[in-house]
Amino acid sequence: MVAMTTNSVVPLADAASYAAAVEEATRAAAAYYATGGSTLDDDAYDRLARGITAYEEQHPEEVLAGSPTGKVAGGAATGDVPHTVPMLSLDNVFSEEQFVTWTASVERRIGRPVAAWSVEPKLDGLAVAARYHEGRLDRLITRGDGTAGEDVSHAIGAVLGLPERLGTPVTLEVRGEILMTDEQFDAANATRTAHGAAPFANPRNGAAGTLRAKDRPYRVEMTFFAYGALALPGSGALTDTLGELPHSEVLRYVAGLGVRTAADTEVAPRTAGTVEEVLAGVEDIAGRRAALPFGIDGIVIKADPAADRRDAGSGTRAPRWAIAYKLPAVEKVTRLIGVEWNVGRTGIIAPRAVLEPVEIDGSTVGYATLHNPADITRRDLRLGDQVMVYKAGDIIPRVQAPVAHLRTGEERPIEFPRSCPRCGSEIDTSEQRWRCTQGRDCRLVASVSYAAGRDQLDIEGLGATRVVQLVDAGLVTDFADLFTLERERLLGLERMGETSTDNLLAAIETARTRPLSRVFCALGVRGTGRSMSRRIARHFATMDRIVAADAEELQQVDGIGKEKAAAVVAELAELAPLIAKLVAAGVGMTEPGVTPPPAPGTVAEEAADADGGTDGGSGLPLHAMKVVVTGAMTGPLEKLSRNETNELIERAGGTSSSSVSTRTSLLVAGEKAGSKRAKAEALGIRIVSPDEFAEMVAPFLD
C-alpha cells in the first residue's frame, strides 16, 4: 500500500503561535483563491491547517473567528452567485487505518453496510459548477464559500472537456474540476513569458489564476473533468432521475452528453464492493500518478448508491458519504542555488538544478532537471529563486517554475556555457537541446558502454573500466570497432590474460548475432529507447529499410509523430558511417520472425492493409494482444529482466504494457501480483501463470 504521512503537522505551542498560524493560513488561502499565487505550497498549507486543528481540539476556548477550520476553502473564498445545492469541500484521511475508521462511521450512520463505493482520482485543480440551460452552457461558477461562488463565465470557450452545447438539450448543473495538464501548463507559461508576465509556479496555481483573469491580451487553455451532476429548476423528469441514480451512473450519463470525465484516463473511476477492493483501487490509482499528464493529490471515495448518500447526509463543510484519501506531496518550494551543465553520451548538454535540499514524497531532493537552456529562459529562472519542484514516483524531480512573487531582488541570471563543459569544443545551439559539436566523440566511453549494456548488445565483461582501456589504447573510436578487435592486441593490454581475452572475444562474437532491435537501441538514436527500438525493428524488419525510410514512413510506427520522425531521419543520416562499419563487421541487421513490409503502392501492401498488418504477425501466439506482466516470475521466465520479458512479448507478436485496462488482453501473474490481478479479475481479463505463459511463447524463448 502507498505510504502515507499521518502525523505531519506544524506544532503550535501557545496561543501566540496559534494566532500567527491562523493569520498565515488565511493569508495563503486568500492569495491562492484570488490569483493562484499562494505563499505556501500545498503540503505546507495542509500541515499548517492540521496544526491549527490539533491546537483547537486541545484548546476549544481559544478558537479564533478567523480560523480556517471547518470552512469551505478555508473561509478565504467568497462569491455572489448562490449555489442551488451547497458545493462542499471534502474531509481527508491519510492512512488505511483512518479510512477504515471513516467507513465504519458511515455505515453506523446509515445503519447498514454501504452497498458499493466509487473510487476515483482527486484531481488537483479548482472546483467549478457549469450550468446548462436546454443544453447550452450559460454560466460557470467557482465553489466560493460553498453557498455562493464567483461568476467566471468569461472563461467559457477556453476550457476543453466542457462543451458549450450538450448532445441533448437538458437543463442541469455539472460539477467538476478545472485544471491544467502538463502540456497546457507548459504552453501557458510560454505564452505568459512571451507577453512579459511571470510564469505560473505550478499547474494548480495556473488554473486558479487563469480562471479568474479577465481582459488578458492572450488566452490559454484549461481542461475540465466532471465529478458529479445535479438537476436544476426546469429540469423536468431529470430531477427525479439524477437524484436516484448511483454516482457511477451519473458520471456515465454526463459523459454521454459530451462532458469529459476521467473515464478515458488511466485512472478511470471504478466501483468496489468491499473496503479491501477500495484500498486496492487506491493503490492502483496512486501507482499510476507519476505517469499521468495531469496532477492528482489523492483518491476520492464516495458511497455509490443514492440511498446511502442521502441517509449519510452532509455537514456544514463536507458530505459524510465522501472522503479524500490524500497522497504524499510531490511538490515543494525550495531555493535554486546553482546550475550544473552535464554532457550526455550523445553530446547533449543538459542543465541540472542544484537545490537547497528538501524532502518530497519520502526522499530528500537536492537536484532536479531543467531540460534545456530554452526552458530556463522561458521559465525566467534565476539563481536564488524560490522554485516549485515536482517529483512523482521514480521520475527525476523537475523544476516547474519560479515562485515569482517571492523574489527579493537579489536573484541573479543563470549563465549559459559558451563552450562544451567537457571537452571545450563549440556548442551547436541551433535546436532547443544544445549539443557539443563533437557529438558522441565527446562522451565516447559513455557511448560505447551504453551500446555494450545488457539491454543493448549485452557484451559480458565489457564494463566502463575496460572501455576506457580500449579507448586510451586507440583500439576503439566507436562501438563498431569492438567487432574488429584482434586477440594479439588485446593480450598486449594490462590485466588482459588469455582467459579474459578469449571470454571477451566470445562475448563480442555472440553480440554480433543480436537482433536488429538490440543493435538499433545500441546506436542510441535520440528520442528512441528500448521499447521504441523494438517497434521500429518490428515494423521495418531490416536496417537498410530503416535507413532508407523517410519521415512519413517512420510515422507509421506507433508512438512516432511528425517531429520525432524528422529527428530520427536526421540522426540516422549522421550515424550512416557507424552503421556501415557495423554492416562491414558482420553485425546482424535483421529482426527474427518479422516479414519486411511490402513496397508502397504494391498489391502486397494493399493486402497487408486489409489483413491489419505488414509483419505477418497473425500467425504469432500473441498476435494483436496487449500483455501485462506483474509479480515475481518463476520457471523459464525467472532469469529474464523485465525488459527481456517485454522483448519476448513483442517477438511473439504482442504489445507489452505496464498497466491493466479494458484494452488488456492477457495478464501474466506471478507471485504477489497484487492489485493488477484484482483489477484483471474484475474486468474479466484472461490471467495465466508464468509457466503457462512460457508454454505459449516457447518457440521464442532463447
XYZ file of C-alpha atoms in Angstrom:
702
model
C 0.000 0.000 0.000
C 1.103 3.553 -0.653
C 2.899 5.090 2.326
C 1.073 7.965 3.980
C 2.160 10.646 6.435
C -0.338 10.596 9.288
C 1.305 12.866 11.845
C 2.814 15.597 9.717
C 1.616 18.783 11.398
C 3.082 22.145 12.330
C 3.260 22.038 16.165
C 1.750 25.093 17.864
C 2.974 25.615 21.411
C 0.834 28.501 22.637
C -1.911 30.982 21.820
C 0.515 33.354 20.099
C 1.835 30.704 17.706
C -1.734 29.559 17.083
C -2.855 33.097 16.199
C 0.147 33.541 13.901
C -0.643 30.217 12.183
C -4.270 31.237 11.609
C -3.095 34.521 10.088
C -0.574 32.797 7.821
C -3.062 30.133 6.651
C -5.737 32.759 5.982
C -3.296 34.913 4.008
C -2.073 31.954 1.945
C -5.606 30.741 1.190
C -6.728 34.235 0.207
C -3.799 34.584 -2.199
C -4.476 31.177 -3.739
C -8.193 31.719 -4.266
C -7.659 35.254 -5.570
C -4.780 34.802 -8.019
C -3.395 31.269 -7.586
C -0.249 32.792 -6.044
C -0.148 31.254 -2.560
C 2.892 31.845 -0.357
C 2.757 28.187 0.751
C 2.910 25.002 -1.290
C 0.043 22.542 -0.892
C 1.830 20.302 1.606
C 2.961 23.217 3.772
C -0.604 24.582 3.894
C -2.028 21.157 4.813
C 0.499 20.708 7.636
C -0.264 24.182 8.948
C -4.026 23.544 8.788
C -3.629 20.244 10.647
C -1.580 22.018 13.310
C -4.354 24.597 13.730
C -6.974 21.855 14.028
C -4.911 19.960 16.602
C -4.445 23.090 18.720
C -8.170 23.912 18.577
C -9.111 20.387 19.665
C -6.907 20.834 22.744
C -7.959 24.464 23.433
C -11.587 24.840 22.243
C -11.996 28.004 24.303
C -9.290 29.785 22.270
C -10.682 29.178 18.759
C -10.487 32.366 16.694
C -13.337 33.510 14.468
C -10.964 33.752 11.509
C -9.793 30.139 11.804
C -9.954 28.158 8.512
C -11.092 25.023 10.379
C -14.485 23.710 9.306
C -14.880 26.201 6.461
C -15.097 25.563 2.737
C -11.919 26.847 1.040
C -10.596 27.735 4.491
C -13.044 30.627 4.619
C -10.943 32.559 2.108
C -13.180 32.336 -0.955
C -16.359 34.292 -1.466
C -18.904 34.805 -4.212
C -22.187 36.411 -5.089
C -23.809 33.672 -7.193
C -25.805 31.361 -4.863
C -25.434 27.622 -5.342
C -28.678 25.665 -5.756
C -27.176 22.964 -3.510
C -24.162 23.696 -1.238
C -20.876 22.973 -3.003
C -18.846 21.489 -0.169
C -15.230 20.507 0.399
C -14.054 17.028 1.409
C -12.656 15.741 4.661
C -9.320 13.894 4.449
C -7.756 10.651 5.606
C -4.071 9.792 5.305
C -3.833 6.055 6.044
C -5.639 2.726 5.740
C -6.495 2.827 9.430
C -8.097 6.255 9.167
C -10.033 5.190 6.078
C -11.359 2.010 7.722
C -12.458 4.045 10.743
C -14.264 6.502 8.463
C -16.122 3.772 6.533
C -17.293 2.271 9.823
C -18.662 5.657 10.882
C -20.599 5.990 7.595
C -22.129 2.546 7.992
C -23.077 3.243 11.610
C -24.776 6.442 10.487
C -26.883 4.789 7.761
C -27.464 1.611 9.818
C -26.242 -0.847 7.186
C -23.180 -1.695 5.077
C -22.616 0.613 2.108
C -23.688 -1.377 -0.960
C -20.899 -0.075 -3.211
C -18.163 2.543 -3.252
C -16.967 4.724 -6.112
C -13.189 5.157 -6.266
C -11.853 7.996 -8.440
C -8.848 10.351 -8.718
C -8.787 13.573 -6.721
C -7.861 15.986 -9.478
C -5.551 18.829 -8.490
C -7.369 21.889 -9.795
C -10.220 24.240 -8.995
C -13.821 23.118 -8.346
C -16.485 24.740 -10.518
C -20.175 24.359 -11.343
C -21.195 24.528 -15.005
C -24.870 25.365 -15.533
C -26.560 24.232 -18.740
C -29.945 25.533 -19.852
C -31.588 23.398 -22.526
C -28.190 22.026 -23.485
C -26.385 25.383 -23.720
C -23.638 26.349 -21.260
C -24.625 29.743 -19.900
C -22.843 30.064 -16.553
C -19.609 28.948 -14.890
C -19.284 29.441 -11.119
C -16.467 28.728 -8.651
C -17.113 26.896 -5.373
C -16.506 30.060 -3.345
C -17.519 29.565 0.292
C -19.756 26.618 -0.574
C -23.018 28.554 -0.509
C -22.147 31.092 -3.223
C -19.383 31.361 -5.794
C -17.797 33.735 -8.252
C -19.106 34.035 -11.804
C -16.259 33.096 -14.165
C -18.373 32.637 -17.291
C -15.832 34.708 -19.213
C -13.692 31.509 -19.289
C -16.289 29.616 -21.340
C -14.669 28.554 -24.583
C -11.186 28.233 -23.087
C -11.910 25.019 -21.174
C -11.535 21.707 -23.006
C -13.922 18.960 -21.989
C -16.717 21.412 -21.181
C -18.741 21.750 -24.398
C -20.726 24.907 -24.995
C -23.583 22.704 -26.221
C -24.522 19.238 -24.992
C -25.565 16.338 -27.165
C -29.036 16.515 -25.560
C -30.900 19.775 -24.731
C -31.170 19.141 -20.978
C -31.107 21.624 -18.098
C -28.671 20.621 -15.367
C -25.541 21.584 -13.447
C -22.323 19.641 -13.968
C -19.753 19.900 -11.202
C -16.118 19.147 -11.677
C -12.518 20.271 -11.589
C -10.769 22.689 -13.926
C -7.042 22.060 -14.193
C -4.086 22.449 -16.484
C -2.497 19.358 -17.963
C 1.297 19.305 -18.070
C 1.168 20.231 -21.763
C -1.259 23.097 -21.140
C 0.875 24.333 -18.244
C 3.987 24.486 -20.424
C 2.051 26.232 -23.202
C 0.535 28.709 -20.718
C 3.927 29.664 -19.313
C 5.386 30.036 -22.805
C 2.543 32.395 -23.682
C 2.795 34.328 -20.422
C 6.529 34.892 -20.619
C 6.200 35.925 -24.275
C 3.846 38.669 -23.054
C 6.203 39.743 -20.269
C 4.246 38.091 -17.441
C 5.773 35.903 -14.733
C 5.330 32.142 -15.254
C 2.920 30.175 -13.079
C 4.574 28.232 -10.269
C 2.591 25.044 -10.946
C -0.443 23.829 -12.924
C -2.829 24.176 -9.971
C -1.982 27.826 -9.414
C -2.043 28.350 -13.173
C -5.621 27.086 -13.388
C -6.738 29.173 -10.400
C -5.183 32.359 -11.761
C -6.307 31.820 -15.342
C -9.898 31.009 -14.455
C -10.349 34.384 -12.757
C -8.320 36.505 -15.144
C -10.134 38.963 -17.395
C -9.051 41.213 -20.244
C -5.714 39.487 -20.882
C -4.148 40.100 -24.304
C -3.762 36.333 -24.664
C -5.719 33.165 -23.923
C -4.550 29.849 -22.501
C -6.403 26.551 -22.385
C -7.503 24.513 -19.391
C -9.260 21.151 -19.042
C -12.448 20.162 -17.224
C -13.210 16.772 -15.640
C -16.704 16.217 -14.253
C -17.158 14.518 -10.885
C -20.929 14.902 -10.472
C -24.152 16.495 -11.665
C -27.492 17.648 -10.314
C -30.780 18.816 -11.763
C -31.738 22.492 -11.923
C -35.186 24.137 -11.802
C -36.824 23.428 -15.138
C -35.145 20.028 -15.500
C -38.447 18.171 -15.560
C -38.176 14.398 -15.161
C -34.392 14.699 -14.991
C -34.760 15.992 -11.411
C -36.006 12.623 -10.151
C -33.748 10.615 -12.464
C -30.426 12.156 -11.382
C -31.434 12.137 -7.733
C -31.957 8.367 -7.722
C -29.048 7.247 -9.908
C -25.902 5.727 -8.367
C -22.985 8.146 -8.522
C -21.205 5.942 -11.084
C -24.275 6.083 -13.348
C -24.411 9.877 -13.050
C -20.827 10.058 -14.338
C -21.696 7.781 -17.262
C -24.743 9.915 -18.061
C -22.664 13.109 -18.053
C -20.013 11.522 -20.280
C -22.767 10.511 -22.697
C -23.758 14.173 -23.014
C -20.252 15.017 -24.237
C -18.738 16.320 -20.984
C -15.297 15.000 -20.118
C -14.875 12.701 -17.140
C -11.854 10.720 -16.000
C -13.352 7.589 -17.599
C -10.989 7.675 -20.595
C -7.834 8.117 -18.498
C -5.513 5.565 -16.878
C -7.147 6.394 -13.520
C -10.763 5.889 -14.560
C -13.345 5.813 -11.736
C -14.243 2.308 -10.638
C -16.714 0.768 -8.178
C -15.790 -1.513 -5.291
C -17.932 -3.672 -3.027
C -15.607 -4.007 -0.039
C -13.079 -1.929 1.870
C -10.346 -4.251 0.606
C -11.359 -3.598 -3.001
C -11.430 0.147 -2.323
C -7.894 0.033 -0.921
C -6.730 -1.980 -3.950
C -8.201 0.772 -6.133
C -6.434 3.438 -4.076
C -3.120 1.644 -4.542
C -3.691 1.223 -8.272
C -4.508 4.903 -8.864
C -1.640 6.043 -6.632
C 0.738 3.793 -8.582
C -0.192 5.499 -11.857
C 0.243 9.025 -10.507
C 3.757 9.544 -11.869
C 2.783 8.788 -15.475
C -0.371 10.916 -15.621
C -0.427 14.028 -17.848
C -2.176 15.983 -15.066
C -1.854 16.289 -11.312
C -3.742 14.334 -8.664
C -3.214 14.748 -4.926
C -5.350 11.890 -3.681
C -8.188 9.486 -4.324
C -11.845 10.286 -3.633
C -14.058 7.518 -2.252
C -17.833 8.023 -2.344
C -20.844 5.939 -1.383
C -22.222 4.963 -4.776
C -25.971 4.310 -4.185
C -28.187 7.388 -3.931
C -29.945 5.990 -0.850
C -26.649 5.564 1.013
C -25.585 9.124 0.200
C -28.965 10.521 1.210
C -29.019 8.657 4.525
C -25.418 9.614 5.383
C -26.164 13.316 4.852
C -23.745 16.243 4.946
C -22.145 18.578 7.459
C -21.616 22.309 7.059
C -18.251 21.841 5.341
C -18.184 18.351 3.836
C -20.502 15.468 2.891
C -20.450 12.498 5.264
C -20.601 9.989 2.397
C -17.333 11.000 0.672
C -13.712 11.279 1.753
C -10.391 12.239 0.164
C -7.590 9.724 0.717
C -4.651 12.136 0.428
C -1.338 11.101 -1.141
C 2.095 12.342 -0.044
C 3.071 15.698 -1.522
C 5.070 15.519 -4.741
C 5.879 19.213 -4.959
C 7.595 21.631 -2.630
C 9.062 25.117 -2.721
C 12.827 25.415 -2.200
C 15.701 27.650 -3.333
C 17.650 27.307 -6.595
C 21.278 27.759 -5.571
C 23.124 26.699 -8.730
C 23.072 25.106 -12.177
C 25.397 22.332 -13.372
C 25.948 21.558 -17.074
C 26.393 17.856 -17.866
C 27.255 16.248 -21.216
C 25.370 13.061 -22.162
C 26.634 10.126 -24.216
C 25.331 11.646 -27.465
C 26.872 15.053 -26.740
C 23.676 16.661 -25.412
C 24.487 19.402 -22.895
C 21.881 19.196 -20.145
C 21.448 21.678 -17.287
C 20.746 20.361 -13.793
C 19.372 22.457 -10.934
C 21.228 22.430 -7.621
C 18.682 22.967 -4.845
C 18.578 23.583 -1.148
C 17.743 20.011 -0.062
C 14.040 19.451 0.540
C 12.058 16.322 1.425
C 9.478 15.339 -1.175
C 7.463 12.128 -1.260
C 9.652 10.461 1.369
C 13.076 11.280 -0.097
C 15.494 14.196 0.075
C 15.827 16.089 -3.206
C 18.925 18.172 -3.895
C 18.941 18.158 -7.705
C 16.307 18.484 -10.421
C 16.178 18.529 -14.206
C 15.935 21.786 -16.153
C 15.510 20.187 -19.608
C 17.383 22.726 -21.775
C 18.571 26.366 -21.983
C 15.398 27.445 -23.785
C 13.390 26.027 -20.890
C 15.415 28.098 -18.411
C 14.841 31.245 -20.453
C 11.144 30.564 -20.950
C 10.572 29.970 -17.235
C 12.661 33.051 -16.376
C 14.638 31.123 -13.757
C 17.266 32.949 -11.734
C 19.828 31.861 -9.161
C 18.413 32.457 -5.700
C 14.801 31.980 -6.847
C 12.291 30.160 -4.697
C 11.179 27.450 -7.136
C 8.409 24.876 -7.249
C 9.963 21.396 -7.517
C 7.860 18.425 -8.620
C 8.579 14.749 -8.005
C 6.401 11.701 -8.550
C 7.310 8.029 -8.217
C 10.700 7.206 -9.729
C 10.679 10.154 -12.124
C 13.616 12.546 -11.784
C 12.458 15.694 -9.947
C 11.915 18.724 -12.149
C 11.752 22.455 -11.565
C 8.346 23.686 -12.696
C 8.758 27.465 -12.357
C 9.962 30.190 -10.026
C 7.562 31.485 -7.392
C 7.937 34.968 -8.811
C 6.014 36.844 -6.110
C 8.559 35.676 -3.507
C 11.502 37.383 -5.237
C 13.599 39.775 -3.163
C 15.536 41.495 -5.945
C 18.782 39.701 -5.046
C 18.289 36.912 -7.599
C 20.911 36.631 -10.375
C 20.731 35.479 -14.030
C 21.839 31.927 -14.852
C 24.969 31.896 -17.018
C 24.935 29.572 -20.032
C 28.153 27.811 -21.159
C 29.968 29.286 -24.173
C 31.838 26.061 -24.993
C 31.361 22.385 -24.193
C 31.853 21.920 -20.421
C 33.529 18.559 -21.031
C 35.871 18.962 -23.996
C 35.852 22.715 -24.716
C 34.539 22.326 -28.260
C 31.958 24.626 -29.808
C 28.282 24.162 -28.976
C 25.579 23.628 -31.562
C 22.734 25.866 -30.338
C 20.520 25.514 -33.418
C 17.990 23.367 -31.513
C 16.413 23.714 -28.077
C 18.664 20.970 -26.717
C 22.250 22.176 -27.072
C 24.860 19.697 -28.216
C 28.641 19.548 -28.310
C 29.811 19.675 -31.945
C 31.928 16.565 -31.218
C 28.695 14.637 -30.626
C 29.284 11.097 -29.381
C 33.046 11.553 -29.577
C 32.798 13.937 -26.623
C 31.496 11.080 -24.468
C 32.982 8.118 -26.297
C 33.363 5.935 -23.207
C 29.753 6.505 -22.172
C 28.523 5.842 -25.717
C 30.430 2.553 -26.082
C 29.498 1.416 -22.556
C 25.833 2.082 -23.315
C 25.998 0.056 -26.544
C 27.602 -2.867 -24.704
C 24.990 -2.789 -21.923
C 22.682 -5.675 -21.028
C 19.605 -4.271 -22.784
C 21.563 -3.485 -25.951
C 24.361 -5.775 -27.198
C 24.854 -7.424 -23.783
C 28.638 -7.897 -24.052
C 29.605 -9.562 -20.792
C 32.938 -8.434 -19.342
C 32.971 -5.075 -21.112
C 32.432 -2.610 -18.284
C 33.301 1.078 -18.232
C 36.856 0.426 -16.939
C 37.627 -1.923 -19.816
C 36.101 0.521 -22.329
C 38.360 3.294 -21.009
C 41.322 0.987 -21.512
C 40.338 0.233 -25.112
C 39.741 3.905 -25.920
C 43.028 5.024 -24.333
C 44.878 2.377 -26.336
C 43.367 3.712 -29.565
C 41.639 0.393 -30.307
C 38.092 1.786 -30.196
C 36.762 5.008 -31.706
C 33.130 3.843 -31.744
C 31.351 0.651 -30.732
C 31.632 -0.839 -34.237
C 35.378 -1.162 -33.583
C 34.585 -3.752 -30.905
C 33.830 -6.251 -33.670
C 37.247 -5.836 -35.268
C 39.361 -6.250 -32.105
C 42.319 -8.620 -32.543
C 43.388 -11.158 -29.941
C 47.082 -10.266 -30.103
C 46.455 -6.559 -29.468
C 44.112 -7.297 -26.565
C 46.747 -9.579 -24.980
C 49.114 -6.613 -25.025
C 46.867 -4.638 -22.672
C 47.334 -4.574 -18.922
C 45.291 -7.176 -16.984
C 44.247 -8.929 -20.205
C 45.341 -12.553 -19.958
C 44.415 -15.308 -22.356
C 41.263 -16.354 -20.484
C 39.821 -12.835 -20.095
C 40.722 -12.017 -23.716
C 39.077 -15.169 -25.082
C 35.982 -14.614 -22.932
C 35.644 -11.031 -24.155
C 36.057 -12.019 -27.804
C 33.477 -14.800 -27.364
C 31.003 -12.318 -25.853
C 31.600 -9.913 -28.744
C 31.073 -12.739 -31.244
C 27.718 -13.526 -29.567
C 26.785 -9.835 -29.714
C 27.349 -9.947 -33.489
C 24.172 -12.087 -33.735
C 21.882 -9.868 -31.670
C 18.533 -8.978 -33.277
C 18.090 -5.686 -35.090
C 16.097 -4.195 -32.212
C 19.123 -4.541 -29.909
C 21.546 -3.169 -32.492
C 19.298 -0.200 -33.216
C 18.969 0.507 -29.496
C 22.783 0.381 -29.188
C 23.002 3.229 -31.714
C 21.438 5.489 -29.088
C 19.274 7.433 -31.538
C 17.879 10.421 -29.671
C 14.192 10.122 -28.961
C 14.194 6.318 -29.050
C 14.763 3.788 -26.298
C 14.384 0.058 -25.808
C 10.654 -0.167 -26.447
C 10.699 2.230 -29.411
C 13.700 0.407 -30.904
C 11.736 -2.845 -30.809
C 8.741 -1.207 -32.504
C 10.923 0.266 -35.240
C 12.711 -3.047 -35.809
C 9.438 -4.998 -35.958
C 7.961 -2.515 -38.419
C 10.866 -2.370 -40.884
C 12.497 -5.787 -40.270
C 15.918 -4.759 -41.669
C 18.379 -1.963 -41.010
C 18.601 -0.923 -44.643
C 14.841 -0.326 -44.698
C 15.061 1.786 -41.560
C 17.879 3.878 -43.004
C 16.014 4.305 -46.300
C 12.755 5.365 -44.611
C 11.658 8.972 -44.791
C 9.821 10.870 -42.059
C 6.398 9.924 -43.412
C 7.224 6.213 -43.328
C 8.608 6.452 -39.792
C 5.349 7.991 -38.615
C 3.689 4.661 -39.362
C 5.434 3.299 -36.266
C 3.297 3.533 -33.135
C 4.484 6.403 -30.949
C 6.424 8.356 -33.583
C 4.980 11.725 -34.504
C 5.997 14.206 -37.159
C 8.639 15.986 -35.082
C 10.260 12.821 -33.744
C 10.250 11.216 -37.196
C 12.186 14.128 -38.678
C 14.708 13.989 -35.824
C 15.236 10.226 -36.265
C 15.794 10.621 -40.018
C 18.372 13.353 -39.394
C 20.194 11.333 -36.755
C 20.293 8.182 -38.874
C 21.925 10.220 -41.630
C 24.549 11.311 -39.111
C 25.035 7.709 -37.970
C 25.396 6.329 -41.522
C 29.190 5.810 -41.279
C 28.812 3.911 -37.999
C 26.025 1.734 -39.429
C 28.169 0.996 -42.481
C 31.025 -0.138 -40.200
C 28.633 -2.436 -38.334
C 27.429 -3.975 -41.601
C 31.022 -4.477 -42.749
C 31.831 -6.162 -39.431
C 29.042 -8.693 -39.965
C 26.740 -7.473 -37.221
C 23.141 -8.741 -37.522
C 20.845 -6.241 -39.188
C 17.547 -8.139 -39.269
C 14.748 -8.789 -36.783
C 13.994 -12.527 -36.433
C 10.441 -13.653 -37.152
C 9.439 -10.438 -38.927
C 8.496 -10.111 -42.582
C 9.684 -6.877 -44.229
C 6.842 -4.526 -45.195
C 5.855 -4.554 -48.885
C 6.863 -1.683 -51.105
C 4.465 1.279 -51.034
C 1.644 1.168 -53.588
C 2.006 -2.549 -54.354
C -0.737 -5.168 -54.354
C 1.041 -6.799 -51.422
C 0.782 -3.607 -49.410
C -2.953 -3.370 -50.071
C -3.386 -6.975 -49.000
C -1.380 -6.341 -45.851
C -3.508 -3.317 -45.008
C -6.659 -5.375 -45.472
C -5.212 -8.046 -43.172
C -4.451 -5.454 -40.497
C -0.666 -5.539 -40.570
C 2.541 -5.924 -42.549
C 4.707 -8.167 -40.392
C 2.931 -11.462 -40.907
C 2.163 -11.469 -37.210
C -1.257 -13.130 -37.491
C 0.426 -16.496 -37.011
C 2.262 -15.482 -33.846
C 0.953 -16.696 -30.450
C 0.438 -13.173 -29.075
C -0.719 -11.517 -32.299
C -2.515 -8.200 -31.562
C -2.546 -8.933 -27.822
C -1.762 -6.333 -25.144
C 0.081 -8.165 -22.361
C 0.793 -7.043 -18.787
C 3.341 -8.858 -16.600
C 3.194 -8.435 -12.831
C 4.589 -10.130 -9.733
C 7.658 -12.345 -9.336
C 8.295 -14.638 -12.310
C 9.162 -18.326 -11.919
C 10.260 -21.138 -14.199
C 11.703 -20.228 -17.628
C 10.856 -16.530 -17.070
C 12.614 -16.258 -13.708
C 16.001 -15.181 -15.074
C 14.633 -12.662 -17.567
C 14.808 -8.964 -16.779
C 11.576 -7.023 -17.226
C 12.974 -5.533 -20.440
C 13.848 -9.016 -21.750
C 10.314 -10.146 -20.910
C 8.881 -7.202 -22.844
C 11.163 -8.086 -25.743
C 9.874 -11.667 -25.629
C 6.259 -10.461 -25.746
C 6.917 -8.322 -28.797
C 8.833 -11.083 -30.625
C 5.768 -13.273 -30.110
C 3.558 -10.635 -31.749
C 2.178 -8.857 -28.698
C 2.491 -5.415 -27.140
C 3.811 -5.049 -23.605
C 2.123 -2.693 -21.165
C 2.652 -1.741 -17.520
C -0.991 -1.175 -16.565
C -4.209 -3.182 -16.668
C -7.136 -1.625 -18.535
C -10.104 -2.661 -20.620
C -7.693 -2.896 -23.559
C -5.536 -5.533 -21.841
C -5.745 -8.981 -23.480
C -3.667 -11.048 -21.070
C -2.183 -10.746 -17.579
C 0.838 -12.851 -16.643
C 0.531 -13.019 -12.848
C 3.480 -14.166 -10.788
C 3.819 -14.336 -7.019
C 2.426 -11.323 -5.120
C 0.658 -9.995 -8.215
C -1.398 -7.629 -6.035
C -3.867 -5.052 -7.316
C -3.208 -5.687 -11.018
C -4.514 -9.242 -10.646
C -7.558 -7.995 -8.717
C -8.339 -5.473 -11.440
C -7.869 -8.037 -14.209
C -10.283 -10.389 -12.422
C -12.824 -7.582 -12.058
C -12.556 -6.799 -15.782
C -12.757 -10.436 -16.839
C -9.276 -10.404 -18.402
C -7.565 -13.728 -19.032
C -4.906 -14.494 -16.396
C -2.095 -17.037 -16.795
C 0.797 -18.153 -14.618
C 4.444 -17.644 -15.656
C 4.711 -21.335 -16.576
C 1.565 -21.210 -18.719
C 2.848 -18.098 -20.468
C 6.224 -19.755 -21.091
C 4.414 -22.588 -22.884
C 2.535 -20.070 -25.059
C 5.746 -18.399 -26.238
C 8.069 -21.417 -26.064
C 9.357 -21.038 -29.670
C 10.570 -17.529 -28.837
C 12.382 -18.337 -25.596
C 16.162 -18.369 -26.031
